[in-house]
Amino acid sequence: MSEASEGPAPDALAQPLLAWFSEHKRELPWRDEPDLYRVWVSEIMLQQTQVETVKRYYEPFLERFPSVSALARASEDEVLAAWQGLGFYRRARNLHKAAREVVAEHQGVVPSDPASLGQLPGLGRYTVGAILSLTQDQRLPILDGNVARVLARVFRVAGSPKKSAVSKRLWALAESVLPERQVGDFNEALMELGALVCRPTSPACQRCPFGELCAARAADEATAYPEPSKQAEVPRVERVSLLLRRPDGRFRLEQRPPEGLLARMWELPAAELGPAEQPARAAAALARKLGARARPRFLGTAEHRFSHRHWLQHVFAVDAQGGEGTWVSAEELGDYAVPTAAKKTLKVAGLS
Ligand code: ADE
């Protein structure tokens, strides 16, 4: 990795970026929001979920849990139910735990000093910087995927941002480019530029406010930065798994097809989600197909990583009367080849 300072003087970015932002920023429900709790919720939701999806969940979640104390009073089940469909439920569990800590240790007021905020579960350097800069203009840097891409290009930073030395350098750059004022706008504008202009595979350099200030663009190499990590991104597949249980306690297992992934192994009946399909809908459709009439109840999720794909399995349960297929008792499970991915769903269902 070259440490040579390529690219513009760090203080050259703020003016063109802020001018661009005021003209092109999207109206998003969590923008220009001074409340730490509300921005916190948005940032946690945005961590692993697309803006378009978060837009559907943000207001309903805050109507249900309008304050940190309301969230702390709720049960984990209620919080998970409101989160259902956003995936990565650990985020919701941490948010809930953190809300309880805020009530127990900070009199219900979200702390506004970075060290205390950073102690809460689920809050790393990015989230702390985002919350406090966006709400209070605290002079803290942020570095997420979008910002890392912008900075790697503007300063032509070699190496994958997944490497700790590269990430360290990018954090240092993120700090060095901060203006004295309008820090929140500046940070949000960097993210916005990454989302709208400095896109991963097809950057719209002709619309970029940095113009030739960008070292990668000046070298006509924008898409060469940031360097991809060695480990290729694996596709994430979401599925629903259904515990279909008879009155005698037996539940249905299905055998996977004879070819392909986990060939001929056994699992709970399952279906892959379509691109925008909600887990609850897919579970209801699967239950109907298998002859159950009740509405499936959400139990939890089970993630599993294969080398070439990543499953996010939403596990549901529904009562059934029986019917064709293989119905097993918990004791008989050992007789079937059940892969780890499926064991995880059974564990969520309380069966292994
Ligand atoms: N991603 C994370 N936080 C964001 C924000 N405030 N605006 C747009 N995208 C974001």
CSV table of C-alpha atoms and ligand atoms in Angstrom, one decimal:
chain,number,residue,atom,x,y,z
A,1,MET,CA,0.0,0.0,0.0
A,2,SER,CA,1.3,3.4,-0.9
A,3,GLU,CA,1.3,5.9,1.9
A,4,ALA,CA,2.1,8.8,-0.4
A,5,SER,CA,-0.5,11.5,-0.2
A,6,GLU,CA,-2.2,11.4,-3.5
A,7,GLY,CA,-5.3,13.4,-4.1
A,8,PRO,CA,-6.4,16.8,-3.0
A,9,ALA,CA,-5.7,18.8,0.1
A,10,PRO,CA,-8.1,17.4,2.8
A,11,ASP,CA,-9.9,20.8,3.2
A,12,ALA,CA,-10.7,21.1,-0.5
A,13,LEU,CA,-13.6,18.7,-0.3
A,14,ALA,CA,-16.1,20.3,2.0
A,15,GLN,CA,-17.2,23.3,-0.1
A,16,PRO,CA,-18.0,21.4,-3.4
A,17,LEU,CA,-19.5,18.5,-1.5
A,18,LEU,CA,-21.8,20.6,0.6
A,19,ALA,CA,-22.9,22.7,-2.4
A,20,TRP,CA,-23.7,19.5,-4.3
A,21,PHE,CA,-25.6,18.0,-1.3
A,22,SER,CA,-27.9,20.9,-0.8
A,23,GLU,CA,-29.0,20.6,-4.4
A,24,HIS,CA,-29.2,16.8,-4.8
A,25,LYS,CA,-29.9,15.2,-1.5
A,26,ARG,CA,-32.8,12.8,-1.2
A,27,GLU,CA,-35.6,13.6,1.2
A,28,LEU,CA,-35.4,10.8,3.8
A,29,PRO,CA,-37.5,10.6,6.9
A,30,TRP,CA,-34.5,10.5,9.2
A,31,ARG,CA,-32.8,13.5,7.7
A,32,ASP,CA,-32.5,16.8,9.7
A,33,GLU,CA,-33.7,15.0,12.7
A,34,PRO,CA,-32.2,16.3,16.0
A,35,ASP,CA,-33.3,13.4,18.2
A,36,LEU,CA,-30.5,11.0,19.0
A,37,TYR,CA,-32.8,8.0,19.5
A,38,ARG,CA,-34.6,8.4,16.2
A,39,VAL,CA,-31.3,8.8,14.3
A,40,TRP,CA,-29.9,5.9,16.2
A,41,VAL,CA,-32.8,3.7,15.0
A,42,SER,CA,-32.3,4.8,11.4
A,43,GLU,CA,-28.6,4.1,11.5
A,44,ILE,CA,-29.0,0.6,12.9
A,45,MET,CA,-31.7,-0.1,10.3
A,46,LEU,CA,-29.5,1.3,7.5
A,47,GLN,CA,-26.5,-0.8,8.5
A,48,GLN,CA,-27.4,-3.9,6.6
A,49,THR,CA,-30.6,-2.9,4.8
A,50,GLN,CA,-31.3,-0.8,1.7
A,51,VAL,CA,-32.6,2.7,2.1
A,52,GLU,CA,-35.8,1.8,0.2
A,53,THR,CA,-36.6,-1.0,2.6
A,54,VAL,CA,-35.7,1.0,5.7
A,55,LYS,CA,-38.2,3.7,4.5
A,56,ARG,CA,-41.0,1.3,5.0
A,57,TYR,CA,-40.0,0.3,8.5
A,58,TYR,CA,-38.7,3.4,10.1
A,59,GLU,CA,-41.9,5.3,10.9
A,60,PRO,CA,-44.0,2.3,12.0
A,61,PHE,CA,-41.2,1.2,14.3
A,62,LEU,CA,-41.0,4.7,15.9
A,63,GLU,CA,-44.8,4.9,16.2
A,64,ARG,CA,-44.7,1.7,18.1
A,65,PHE,CA,-41.6,2.6,20.2
A,66,PRO,CA,-41.6,6.4,20.2
A,67,SER,CA,-38.9,6.8,22.8
A,68,VAL,CA,-35.9,5.0,24.2
A,69,SER,CA,-37.9,4.3,27.3
A,70,ALA,CA,-40.9,2.9,25.3
A,71,LEU,CA,-38.4,0.6,23.5
A,72,ALA,CA,-36.9,-0.5,26.8
A,73,ARG,CA,-40.3,-1.3,28.3
A,74,ALA,CA,-41.2,-3.6,25.3
A,75,SER,CA,-40.5,-7.3,25.4
A,76,GLU,CA,-37.9,-8.6,23.0
A,77,ASP,CA,-40.6,-10.5,21.2
A,78,GLU,CA,-42.4,-7.2,20.4
A,79,VAL,CA,-39.3,-5.6,19.2
A,80,LEU,CA,-38.4,-8.6,17.0
A,81,ALA,CA,-42.0,-8.6,15.6
A,82,ALA,CA,-41.6,-4.9,14.6
A,83,TRP,CA,-38.3,-5.8,13.0
A,84,GLN,CA,-39.6,-8.8,11.2
A,85,GLY,CA,-38.6,-8.5,7.5
A,86,LEU,CA,-35.6,-6.3,8.1
A,87,GLY,CA,-33.4,-9.3,8.8
A,88,PHE,CA,-30.3,-9.4,10.9
A,89,TYR,CA,-32.3,-9.6,14.0
A,90,ARG,CA,-29.2,-9.3,16.2
A,91,ARG,CA,-29.3,-5.6,15.4
A,92,ALA,CA,-32.8,-5.5,17.0
A,93,ARG,CA,-31.8,-7.4,20.0
A,94,ASN,CA,-28.8,-5.2,20.6
A,95,LEU,CA,-30.9,-2.1,20.1
A,96,HIS,CA,-33.4,-3.3,22.6
A,97,LYS,CA,-30.6,-4.2,25.1
A,98,ALA,CA,-29.0,-0.9,24.6
A,99,ALA,CA,-32.3,0.9,25.2
A,100,ARG,CA,-32.6,-0.9,28.5
A,101,GLU,CA,-29.0,0.2,29.4
A,102,VAL,CA,-29.9,3.8,28.6
A,103,VAL,CA,-32.8,3.6,31.0
A,104,ALA,CA,-30.9,1.8,33.7
A,105,GLU,CA,-27.6,3.7,33.5
A,106,HIS,CA,-28.3,7.0,31.8
A,107,GLN,CA,-31.7,8.0,33.2
A,108,GLY,CA,-33.3,7.3,29.9
A,109,VAL,CA,-31.3,9.9,28.1
A,110,VAL,CA,-29.2,8.7,25.1
A,111,PRO,CA,-25.6,9.7,26.0
A,112,SER,CA,-24.1,12.3,23.8
A,113,ASP,CA,-20.5,11.7,24.6
A,114,PRO,CA,-18.8,9.3,22.2
A,115,ALA,CA,-17.3,7.1,24.8
A,116,SER,CA,-20.5,6.4,26.7
A,117,LEU,CA,-22.5,6.0,23.6
A,118,GLY,CA,-19.9,3.6,22.2
A,119,GLN,CA,-20.3,1.4,25.3
A,120,LEU,CA,-23.8,0.4,24.3
A,121,PRO,CA,-24.4,-2.9,22.6
A,122,GLY,CA,-24.3,-2.7,18.8
A,123,LEU,CA,-22.7,0.8,18.7
A,124,GLY,CA,-19.4,0.8,16.9
A,125,ARG,CA,-17.3,3.7,15.8
A,126,TYR,CA,-19.4,4.3,12.7
A,127,THR,CA,-22.7,4.4,14.5
A,128,VAL,CA,-21.4,6.7,17.2
A,129,GLY,CA,-19.9,9.1,14.7
A,130,ALA,CA,-23.0,9.1,12.6
A,131,ILE,CA,-25.5,9.7,15.4
A,132,LEU,CA,-23.5,12.5,17.1
A,133,SER,CA,-22.3,14.2,13.9
A,134,LEU,CA,-25.8,14.1,12.2
A,135,THR,CA,-27.7,15.3,15.3
A,136,GLN,CA,-25.2,17.6,17.0
A,137,ASP,CA,-22.5,18.4,14.5
A,138,GLN,CA,-19.9,16.8,16.8
A,139,ARG,CA,-16.7,16.6,14.9
A,140,LEU,CA,-16.5,12.9,14.5
A,141,PRO,CA,-15.7,10.9,11.3
A,142,ILE,CA,-17.7,8.1,9.8
A,143,LEU,CA,-16.6,5.3,7.6
A,144,ASP,CA,-19.2,2.9,6.0
A,145,GLY,CA,-19.0,1.2,2.7
A,146,ASN,CA,-20.1,4.2,0.7
A,147,VAL,CA,-17.6,6.6,2.4
A,148,ALA,CA,-14.8,4.1,2.1
A,149,ARG,CA,-15.4,3.8,-1.6
A,150,VAL,CA,-15.4,7.6,-2.1
A,151,LEU,CA,-12.3,8.2,0.0
A,152,ALA,CA,-10.4,5.2,-1.6
A,153,ARG,CA,-11.1,6.8,-5.0
A,154,VAL,CA,-10.4,10.5,-4.1
A,155,PHE,CA,-7.1,9.6,-2.4
A,156,ARG,CA,-6.3,6.6,-4.5
A,157,VAL,CA,-5.9,4.3,-1.5
A,158,ALA,CA,-4.6,0.9,-2.6
A,159,GLY,CA,-5.6,-2.3,-0.9
A,160,SER,CA,-8.9,-3.7,0.3
A,161,PRO,CA,-10.8,-1.7,3.0
A,162,LYS,CA,-11.4,-5.0,4.7
A,163,LYS,CA,-7.7,-5.1,5.6
A,164,SER,CA,-7.1,-3.4,9.0
A,165,ALA,CA,-4.2,-1.2,7.8
A,166,VAL,CA,-6.3,0.1,4.9
A,167,SER,CA,-9.3,0.7,7.1
A,168,LYS,CA,-7.1,2.6,9.5
A,169,ARG,CA,-5.8,4.8,6.7
A,170,LEU,CA,-9.4,5.4,5.5
A,171,TRP,CA,-10.5,6.3,9.0
A,172,ALA,CA,-7.6,8.8,9.3
A,173,LEU,CA,-8.6,10.3,5.9
A,174,ALA,CA,-12.3,10.5,7.0
A,175,GLU,CA,-11.2,12.5,10.0
A,176,SER,CA,-8.8,14.7,8.0
A,177,VAL,CA,-11.4,15.8,5.5
A,178,LEU,CA,-13.9,17.0,8.2
A,179,PRO,CA,-14.8,20.7,8.0
A,180,GLU,CA,-15.0,22.9,11.1
A,181,ARG,CA,-18.7,23.3,10.8
A,182,GLN,CA,-21.6,21.4,9.2
A,183,VAL,CA,-19.9,18.2,10.1
A,184,GLY,CA,-23.2,16.3,10.0
A,185,ASP,CA,-24.2,17.6,6.6
A,186,PHE,CA,-20.7,16.8,5.4
A,187,ASN,CA,-20.7,13.2,6.6
A,188,GLU,CA,-24.2,12.6,5.3
A,189,ALA,CA,-23.2,14.1,2.0
A,190,LEU,CA,-20.2,11.7,1.7
A,191,MET,CA,-22.6,8.8,2.1
A,192,GLU,CA,-25.1,10.3,-0.3
A,193,LEU,CA,-22.4,10.8,-2.9
A,194,GLY,CA,-21.4,7.2,-2.5
A,195,ALA,CA,-25.0,6.1,-2.9
A,196,LEU,CA,-25.9,8.3,-5.9
A,197,VAL,CA,-22.8,9.2,-7.8
A,198,CYS,CA,-19.7,7.3,-6.7
A,199,ARG,CA,-21.4,4.0,-7.2
A,200,PRO,CA,-19.5,0.7,-7.0
A,201,THR,CA,-19.5,-0.4,-10.6
A,202,SER,CA,-20.8,2.5,-12.6
A,203,PRO,CA,-19.6,5.8,-11.0
A,204,ALA,CA,-21.2,8.9,-12.6
A,205,CYS,CA,-17.9,10.8,-12.5
A,206,GLN,CA,-19.2,13.5,-14.9
A,207,ARG,CA,-21.8,14.5,-12.2
A,208,CYS,CA,-19.3,14.4,-9.3
A,209,PRO,CA,-18.7,17.6,-7.4
A,210,PHE,CA,-15.0,16.7,-6.9
A,211,GLY,CA,-14.2,16.6,-10.6
A,212,GLU,CA,-10.6,16.3,-11.2
A,213,LEU,CA,-9.8,16.6,-7.4
A,214,CYS,CA,-10.4,12.9,-7.4
A,215,ALA,CA,-7.1,11.1,-7.9
A,216,ALA,CA,-8.6,7.9,-9.2
A,217,ARG,CA,-10.7,9.8,-11.7
A,218,ALA,CA,-7.8,12.0,-12.8
A,219,ALA,CA,-5.9,8.7,-13.6
A,220,ASP,CA,-9.1,7.4,-15.3
A,221,GLU,CA,-9.2,4.5,-12.8
A,222,ALA,CA,-12.2,5.2,-10.6
A,223,THR,CA,-13.5,1.6,-10.7
A,224,ALA,CA,-10.1,0.2,-9.8
A,225,TYR,CA,-10.7,1.6,-6.3
A,226,PRO,CA,-11.3,0.3,-3.7
A,227,GLU,CA,-9.6,-3.0,-4.3
A,228,PRO,CA,-12.0,-5.9,-3.9
A,229,SER,CA,-11.3,-8.2,-0.9
A,230,LYS,CA,-9.8,-11.5,-1.8
A,231,GLN,CA,-12.9,-13.3,-0.5
A,232,ALA,CA,-15.5,-12.7,-3.1
A,233,GLU,CA,-18.9,-11.5,-1.9
A,234,VAL,CA,-21.2,-14.4,-1.6
A,235,PRO,CA,-24.9,-14.1,-2.5
A,236,ARG,CA,-27.3,-13.9,0.3
A,237,VAL,CA,-30.4,-16.1,0.0
A,238,GLU,CA,-33.4,-15.6,2.2
A,239,ARG,CA,-35.7,-18.5,2.9
A,240,VAL,CA,-38.5,-19.4,5.1
A,241,SER,CA,-38.5,-22.7,7.0
A,242,LEU,CA,-41.8,-24.1,8.4
A,243,LEU,CA,-42.3,-26.2,11.5
A,244,LEU,CA,-45.5,-27.9,10.7
A,245,ARG,CA,-46.6,-29.7,13.8
A,246,ARG,CA,-49.3,-32.3,14.3
A,247,PRO,CA,-51.3,-32.6,17.6
A,248,ASP,CA,-49.2,-35.7,18.5
A,249,GLY,CA,-46.0,-33.5,18.3
A,250,ARG,CA,-44.7,-35.0,15.1
A,251,PHE,CA,-43.5,-32.5,12.5
A,252,ARG,CA,-42.8,-32.7,8.9
A,253,LEU,CA,-39.4,-33.1,7.3
A,254,GLU,CA,-38.6,-32.9,3.6
A,255,GLN,CA,-35.9,-34.3,1.6
A,256,ARG,CA,-33.9,-32.0,-0.6
A,257,PRO,CA,-33.6,-32.7,-4.3
A,258,PRO,CA,-31.1,-35.4,-5.4
A,259,GLU,CA,-28.8,-32.9,-7.1
A,260,GLY,CA,-27.2,-29.7,-5.9
A,261,LEU,CA,-26.6,-28.1,-2.5
A,262,LEU,CA,-27.1,-30.5,0.4
A,263,ALA,CA,-28.5,-33.1,-2.0
A,264,ARG,CA,-30.9,-35.6,-0.4
A,265,MET,CA,-30.5,-34.2,3.1
A,266,TRP,CA,-33.5,-33.5,5.3
A,267,GLU,CA,-34.8,-30.2,6.5
A,268,LEU,CA,-38.0,-28.4,7.6
A,269,PRO,CA,-40.2,-27.6,4.6
A,270,ALA,CA,-38.7,-24.4,3.1
A,271,ALA,CA,-39.1,-21.9,0.3
A,272,GLU,CA,-36.8,-19.2,-1.0
A,273,LEU,CA,-38.0,-15.7,-0.9
A,274,GLY,CA,-38.5,-13.7,-4.0
A,275,PRO,CA,-36.6,-10.3,-4.3
A,276,ALA,CA,-39.1,-8.2,-2.4
A,277,GLU,CA,-41.1,-10.9,-0.7
A,278,GLN,CA,-41.9,-10.6,3.0
A,279,PRO,CA,-41.1,-13.7,5.0
A,280,ALA,CA,-44.5,-13.8,6.7
A,281,ARG,CA,-46.2,-14.0,3.3
A,282,ALA,CA,-43.9,-16.7,2.0
A,283,ALA,CA,-44.5,-18.7,5.2
A,284,ALA,CA,-48.2,-18.3,4.8
A,285,ALA,CA,-48.1,-19.5,1.2
A,286,LEU,CA,-45.9,-22.5,2.1
A,287,ALA,CA,-48.3,-23.4,4.9
A,288,ARG,CA,-51.3,-23.3,2.6
A,289,LYS,CA,-49.5,-25.4,0.0
A,290,LEU,CA,-48.9,-28.0,2.7
A,291,GLY,CA,-52.5,-28.0,3.9
A,292,ALA,CA,-52.3,-25.9,7.1
A,293,ARG,CA,-54.9,-23.2,7.5
A,294,ALA,CA,-53.6,-21.2,10.5
A,295,ARG,CA,-51.3,-18.3,10.1
A,296,PRO,CA,-47.7,-19.2,10.8
A,297,ARG,CA,-46.1,-17.7,13.8
A,298,PHE,CA,-42.6,-16.2,13.5
A,299,LEU,CA,-40.0,-18.0,15.8
A,300,GLY,CA,-36.7,-16.4,14.8
A,301,THR,CA,-34.0,-16.6,12.3
A,302,ALA,CA,-31.1,-19.0,11.6
A,303,GLU,CA,-28.2,-17.8,9.5
A,304,HIS,CA,-25.9,-20.1,7.8
A,305,ARG,CA,-22.8,-19.4,5.7
A,306,PHE,CA,-21.7,-21.7,3.0
A,307,SER,CA,-18.5,-21.0,1.1
A,308,HIS,CA,-20.5,-19.7,-1.9
A,309,ARG,CA,-23.7,-18.5,-0.4
A,310,HIS,CA,-25.3,-17.3,2.7
A,311,TRP,CA,-28.7,-18.3,3.9
A,312,LEU,CA,-30.9,-16.2,6.1
A,313,GLN,CA,-33.6,-18.6,7.2
A,314,HIS,CA,-36.8,-17.1,8.8
A,315,VAL,CA,-38.3,-19.9,10.9
A,316,PHE,CA,-42.1,-20.1,11.4
A,317,ALA,CA,-44.4,-22.6,13.1
A,318,VAL,CA,-47.9,-23.6,12.3
A,319,ASP,CA,-50.2,-26.3,13.6
A,320,ALA,CA,-51.3,-29.0,11.1
A,321,GLN,CA,-53.6,-32.0,11.0
A,322,GLY,CA,-51.2,-34.2,9.2
A,323,GLY,CA,-51.3,-35.4,5.6
A,324,GLU,CA,-48.8,-36.9,3.3
A,325,GLY,CA,-45.1,-36.7,3.7
A,326,THR,CA,-42.6,-37.7,6.4
A,327,TRP,CA,-43.6,-36.9,9.9
A,328,VAL,CA,-41.1,-37.4,12.6
A,329,SER,CA,-40.8,-37.0,16.4
A,330,ALA,CA,-37.9,-35.2,18.0
A,331,GLU,CA,-36.5,-38.6,19.1
A,332,GLU,CA,-36.4,-39.9,15.6
A,333,LEU,CA,-34.5,-36.9,14.2
A,334,GLY,CA,-31.2,-38.7,14.7
A,335,ASP,CA,-32.2,-41.1,12.0
A,336,TYR,CA,-32.2,-38.5,9.4
A,337,ALA,CA,-29.3,-36.6,7.7
A,338,VAL,CA,-29.9,-33.1,8.8
A,339,PRO,CA,-27.4,-30.5,7.7
A,340,THR,CA,-26.1,-27.9,10.1
A,341,ALA,CA,-28.1,-25.2,8.3
A,342,ALA,CA,-31.3,-27.1,9.0
A,343,LYS,CA,-30.3,-28.0,12.5
A,344,LYS,CA,-30.1,-24.3,13.2
A,345,THR,CA,-33.7,-23.9,12.1
A,346,LEU,CA,-34.7,-26.8,14.4
A,347,LYS,CA,-32.9,-25.1,17.2
A,348,VAL,CA,-34.8,-21.9,16.7
A,349,ALA,CA,-37.9,-24.2,16.7
A,350,GLY,CA,-36.8,-25.7,20.1
A,351,LEU,CA,-36.2,-29.1,18.6
A,352,SER,CA,-32.5,-29.8,18.9
B,1,ADE,N1,-26.7,5.2,5.3
B,1,ADE,C1,-26.5,5.2,6.6
B,1,ADE,N2,-26.9,6.4,7.1
B,1,ADE,C2,-27.4,7.1,6.1
B,1,ADE,C3,-28.0,8.3,6.0
B,1,ADE,N3,-28.1,9.1,7.0
B,1,ADE,N4,-28.4,8.7,4.7
B,1,ADE,C4,-28.2,7.9,3.7
B,1,ADE,N5,-27.7,6.7,3.7
B,1,ADE,C5,-27.3,6.3,4.9
